[in-house]
C-alpha cells in the first residue's frame, strides 16, 4: 500500500494536476478542454494526465476521435484513510484561529508601543 500511496501523493503534489482534478470534479472532459485554461502545451497536459492515470486518479478513454478524462474518486480513498490516522489532531477552527491571531497582534502592538515609550523614558532620564 505504501507504494500506491507514494504514487498518489506524488501525483497530488503538483498544482497543475490538482487543478485538473478539481476541473474533473464537475464532469468528464475532453483532453483539449482540460488543456484550455493552462498556459502550457497540449503535450505537457498529456504528461500530467498520464501521471494522474498511473496513480489511478483518472481514466482516459477514446470516444470517437476525442480522448476523454474521467475522475476516479475511489482512488482517493486509501490516502484519505491513511490521513485519518492522524485524526488525533484537533481540526483547526479558522474563526477561533483568526480571533487568536488578532488578539496576539493587538497584544504585540500594545506591548511594542509600551516598550517604545518605556525606552524613550529611559533615554530621557539618562
Backbone as CSV, one residue per row, in Angstrom:
resi,resn,N_x,N_y,N_z,CA_x,CA_y,CA_z,C_x,C_y,C_z
1,UNK,0.828,-1.204,0.000,0.000,0.000,0.000,0.863,1.254,0.000
2,UNK,2.047,1.199,0.592,2.906,2.375,0.658,3.298,2.874,-0.732
3,UNK,3.605,1.936,-1.638,3.995,2.340,-2.991,2.857,3.065,-3.688
4,UNK,1.626,2.545,-3.549,0.497,3.212,-4.210,0.221,4.572,-3.577
5,UNK,0.400,4.680,-2.247,0.243,5.985,-1.598,1.282,6.967,-2.123
6,UNK,2.502,6.498,-2.281,3.558,7.371,-2.801,3.200,7.903,-4.181
7,UNK,2.667,7.024,-5.015,2.301,7.432,-6.379,1.170,8.463,-6.347
8,UNK,0.173,8.224,-5.512,-0.961,9.154,-5.419,-0.490,10.501,-4.870
9,UNK,0.278,10.483,-3.777,0.729,11.748,-3.204,1.673,12.481,-4.154
10,UNK,2.490,11.755,-4.896,3.362,12.400,-5.887,2.526,13.068,-6.971
11,UNK,1.453,12.397,-7.383,0.569,12.985,-8.396,-0.125,14.223,-7.858
12,UNK,-0.522,14.181,-6.593,-1.221,15.322,-5.988,-0.283,16.473,-5.633
13,UNK,1.008,16.235,-5.669,1.977,17.256,-5.260,2.057,18.426,-6.236
14,UNK,1.621,18.217,-7.446,1.740,19.265,-8.464,0.462,20.094,-8.545
15,UNK,0.580,21.423,-8.487,-0.626,22.267,-8.521,-1.424,22.158,-9.822
16,UNK,-0.750,21.926,-10.936,-1.472,21.767,-12.204,-2.339,20.517,-12.161
17,UNK,-1.778,19.423,-11.633,-2.555,18.186,-11.553,-3.719,18.319,-10.574
18,UNK,-3.507,19.042,-9.470,-4.622,19.265,-8.537,-5.718,20.087,-9.206
19,UNK,-5.334,21.071,-9.997,-6.322,21.895,-10.711,-7.100,21.039,-11.717
20,UNK,-6.398,20.139,-12.376,-7.072,19.247,-13.331,-8.101,18.384,-12.605
21,UNK,-7.717,17.835,-11.454,-8.663,17.024,-10.683,-9.877,17.843,-10.258
22,UNK,-9.643,19.076,-9.865,-10.755,19.944,-9.464,-11.696,20.182,-10.650
23,UNK,-11.138,20.353,-11.834,-11.965,20.542,-13.025,-12.795,19.295,-13.313
24,UNK,-12.184,18.129,-13.115,-12.873,16.874,-13.415,-13.921,16.511,-12.374
25,UNK,-13.927,17.228,-11.252,-14.994,17.017,-10.264,-16.352,17.338,-10.863
26,UNK,-16.373,18.313,-11.756,-17.624,18.756,-12.368,-18.196,17.714,-13.325
27,UNK,-17.348,17.201,-14.217,-17.817,16.274,-15.238,-16.615,15.738,-16.003
28,UNK,-16.842,14.720,-16.819,-15.811,14.224,-17.719,-15.462,15.353,-18.687
29,UNK,-14.211,15.365,-19.122,-13.786,16.429,-20.038,-12.885,15.865,-21.123
30,UNK,-12.972,16.468,-22.306,-12.049,16.142,-23.380,-10.675,16.711,-23.010
31,UNK,-9.630,16.043,-23.477,-8.269,16.483,-23.157,-8.050,17.934,-23.592
32,UNK,-8.578,18.307,-24.740,-8.395,19.685,-25.206,-9.087,20.684,-24.281
33,UNK,-10.215,20.299,-23.713,-10.911,21.170,-22.759,-10.137,21.272,-21.445
34,UNK,-9.530,20.165,-21.044,-8.695,20.186,-19.836,-7.526,21.145,-20.044
35,UNK,-6.945,21.122,-21.223,-5.752,21.928,-21.505,-6.050,23.419,-21.637
36,UNK,-7.271,23.761,-22.002,-7.624,25.147,-22.349,-7.209,26.201,-21.321
37,UNK,-7.485,26.037,-20.026,-7.167,27.129,-19.096,-5.682,27.260,-18.727
38,UNK,-4.858,26.326,-19.183,-3.452,26.344,-18.788,-2.576,26.930,-19.881
39,UNK,-1.568,27.667,-19.459,-0.644,28.292,-20.408,0.550,27.363,-20.660
40,UNK,0.241,26.093,-20.906,1.279,25.115,-21.228,0.812,24.319,-22.442
41,UNK,1.741,23.597,-23.043,1.413,22.875,-24.272,0.484,21.692,-24.008
42,UNK,-0.152,21.240,-25.075,-1.007,20.066,-25.002,-0.180,18.839,-24.608
43,UNK,1.071,18.796,-25.069,1.956,17.683,-24.708,2.221,17.670,-23.201
44,UNK,2.415,18.839,-22.612,2.651,18.920,-21.163,1.407,18.482,-20.396
45,UNK,0.238,18.891,-20.867,-1.012,18.459,-20.231,-1.151,16.944,-20.339
46,UNK,-0.810,16.398,-21.487,-0.881,14.946,-21.667,0.028,14.221,-20.686
47,UNK,1.198,14.788,-20.414,2.096,14.179,-19.427,1.474,14.230,-18.028
48,UNK,0.871,15.350,-17.677,0.186,15.462,-16.384,-0.943,14.432,-16.285
49,UNK,-1.702,14.297,-17.366,-2.805,13.336,-17.369,-2.282,11.904,-17.235
50,UNK,-1.138,11.636,-17.830,-0.525,10.314,-17.705,-0.142,10.003,-16.263
51,UNK,0.403,11.006,-15.566,0.757,10.824,-14.154,-0.498,10.547,-13.334
52,UNK,-1.551,11.310,-13.590,-2.808,11.105,-12.866,-3.411,9.734,-13.164
53,UNK,-3.285,9.300,-14.408,-3.831,7.993,-14.780,-3.028,6.862,-14.133
54,UNK,-1.699,6.959,-14.134,-0.878,5.929,-13.490,-1.148,5.847,-11.993
55,UNK,-1.513,6.977,-11.392,-1.855,6.990,-9.961,-3.268,6.467,-9.721
56,UNK,-4.011,6.238,-10.797,-5.371,5.732,-10.665,-6.396,6.808,-10.357
57,UNK,-5.981,8.070,-10.422,-6.876,9.169,-10.074,-7.838,9.531,-11.204
58,UNK,-7.443,9.200,-12.437,-8.326,9.431,-13.586,-8.233,8.226,-14.514
59,UNK,-9.214,8.135,-15.401,-9.134,7.207,-16.525,-9.293,8.036,-17.789
60,UNK,-8.715,7.532,-18.868,-8.851,8.193,-20.164,-9.414,7.167,-21.142
61,UNK,-10.332,7.626,-21.973,-10.899,6.732,-22.981,-11.179,7.514,-24.255
62,UNK,-11.114,6.796,-25.354,-11.437,7.409,-26.643,-12.915,7.251,-26.918
63,UNK,-13.522,8.364,-27.279,-14.910,8.349,-27.755,-14.876,8.979,-29.138
64,UNK,-14.872,8.136,-30.130,-14.711,8.639,-31.491,-13.287,9.135,-31.673
65,UNK,-13.159,10.375,-32.093,-11.828,10.955,-32.309,-11.337,11.736,-31.100
66,UNK,-12.138,11.791,-30.043,-11.810,12.628,-28.885,-11.420,11.749,-27.705
67,UNK,-10.358,12.141,-27.020,-9.927,11.447,-25.815,-10.524,12.161,-24.613
68,UNK,-11.234,11.408,-23.753,-11.931,11.964,-22.599,-11.248,11.542,-21.313
69,UNK,-11.336,12.402,-20.309,-10.783,12.129,-18.982,-11.927,12.069,-17.980
70,UNK,-11.809,11.115,-17.066,-12.841,10.939,-16.050,-12.162,10.788,-14.696
71,UNK,-12.656,11.501,-13.709,-12.144,11.396,-12.346,-12.517,10.041,-11.762
72,UNK,-11.605,9.438,-11.035,-11.848,8.176,-10.329,-11.743,8.450,-8.830
73,UNK,-12.819,8.942,-8.219,-12.757,9.361,-6.819,-12.410,8.229,-5.854
74,UNK,-12.689,6.985,-6.230,-12.375,5.870,-5.330,-10.881,5.741,-5.089
75,UNK,-10.061,6.262,-6.004,-8.610,6.201,-5.833,-8.137,7.088,-4.688
76,UNK,-8.967,8.025,-4.266,-8.590,8.904,-3.157,-8.909,8.292,-1.795
77,UNK,-9.597,7.163,-1.786,-9.962,6.553,-0.507,-8.747,6.074,0.292
78,UNK,-7.817,5.302,-0.281,-6.660,4.863,0.515,-5.853,6.013,1.130
79,UNK,-5.541,7.085,0.375,-4.826,8.190,1.023,-5.666,8.862,2.110
80,UNK,-6.972,8.933,1.872,-7.849,9.540,2.864,-7.864,8.720,4.151
81,UNK,-7.949,7.405,4.014,-7.929,6.518,5.185,-6.594,6.659,5.904
82,UNK,-5.504,6.719,5.141,-4.171,6.870,5.742,-4.086,8.180,6.523
83,UNK,-4.602,9.269,5.952,-4.530,10.572,6.623,-5.429,10.625,7.845
84,UNK,-6.506,9.857,7.846,-7.384,9.840,9.014,-6.679,9.260,10.229
85,UNK,-5.593,8.519,10.008,-4.793,8.015,11.115,-4.184,9.136,11.935
86,UNK,-4.114,10.306,11.348,-3.586,11.466,12.051,-4.715,12.280,12.667
87,UNK,-5.873,11.668,12.800,-7.061,12.347,13.291,-7.005,12.740,14.751
88,UNK,-5.946,12.340,15.461,-5.857,12.735,16.863,-5.625,14.237,16.996
89,UNK,-5.247,14.879,15.912,-5.066,16.315,15.946,-6.424,16.984,15.792
90,UNK,-6.664,17.985,16.587,-7.932,18.701,16.506,-7.990,19.479,15.198
91,UNK,-9.124,19.466,14.525,-9.243,20.297,13.327,-9.166,21.771,13.723
92,UNK,-8.578,22.541,12.852,-8.407,23.965,13.137,-9.710,24.694,12.847
93,UNK,-10.210,25.412,13.852,-11.373,26.268,13.662,-10.818,27.616,13.210
94,UNK,-11.028,27.953,11.945,-10.407,29.152,11.389,-10.917,30.432,12.040
95,UNK,-12.178,30.452,12.473,-12.692,31.646,13.153,-11.966,31.855,14.474
96,UNK,-11.811,30.773,15.244,-11.078,30.865,16.505,-9.632,31.265,16.263
97,UNK,-9.043,30.683,15.218,-7.647,30.988,14.894,-7.493,32.461,14.524
98,UNK,-8.436,32.975,13.745,-8.392,34.385,13.350,-8.502,35.299,14.579
99,UNK,-9.400,34.955,15.504,-9.532,35.745,16.735,-8.248,35.685,17.561
100,UNK,-7.645,34.510,17.623,-6.396,34.348,18.361,-5.297,35.227,17.754
101,UNK,-5.163,35.176,16.445,-4.131,35.981,15.764,-4.391,37.468,15.990
102,UNK,-5.653,37.888,15.886,-5.988,39.305,16.100,-5.637,39.722,17.526
103,UNK,-5.946,38.869,18.509,-5.629,39.187,19.905,-4.117,39.243,20.113
104,UNK,-3.402,38.298,19.519,-1.938,38.291,19.650,-1.336,39.528,18.993
105,UNK,-1.848,39.896,17.837,-1.348,41.073,17.136,-1.623,42.336,17.945
106,UNK,-2.829,42.435,18.495,-3.175,43.596,19.321,-2.293,43.643,20.555
107,UNK,-2.068,42.493,21.161,-1.210,42.420,22.336,0.219,42.813,21.987
108,UNK,0.680,42.336,20.840,2.033,42.663,20.403,2.164,44.157,20.140
109,UNK,1.168,44.704,19.449,1.221,46.134,19.128,1.193,46.992,20.386
110,UNK,0.327,46.652,21.330,0.259,47.451,22.556,1.515,47.239,23.383
111,UNK,2.055,46.020,23.380,3.306,45.757,24.093,4.471,46.475,23.457
112,UNK,4.502,46.488,22.127,5.580,47.175,21.418,5.498,48.663,21.664
113,UNK,4.281,49.212,21.672,4.102,50.636,21.933,4.578,50.971,23.340
114,UNK,4.224,50.124,24.299,4.633,50.333,25.686,6.146,50.249,25.807
115,UNK,6.758,49.271,25.125,8.208,49.122,25.190,8.909,50.335,24.595
116,UNK,8.387,50.857,23.493,8.987,52.039,22.865,8.882,53.223,23.806
117,UNK,7.710,53.399,24.413,7.517,54.504,25.347,8.454,54.346,26.540
118,UNK,8.584,53.135,27.074,9.481,52.883,28.203,10.921,53.176,27.831
119,UNK,11.342,52.772,26.629,12.733,53.012,26.241,12.987,54.501,26.036
120,UNK,11.991,55.256,25.556,12.154,56.702,25.396,12.276,57.376,26.766
121,UNK,11.473,56.921,27.726,11.557,57.488,29.075,12.922,57.185,29.686
122,UNK,13.438,55.986,29.455,14.747,55.623,29.976,15.825,56.510,29.354
123,UNK,15.691,56.793,28.038,16.666,57.642,27.366,16.620,59.062,27.913
124,UNK,15.417,59.543,28.191,15.276,60.914,28.723,15.876,61.026,30.116
125,UNK,15.810,59.992,30.919,16.374,60.026,32.271,17.892,60.061,32.235
126,UNK,18.465,59.475,31.215,19.928,59.412,31.153,20.458,60.728,30.747
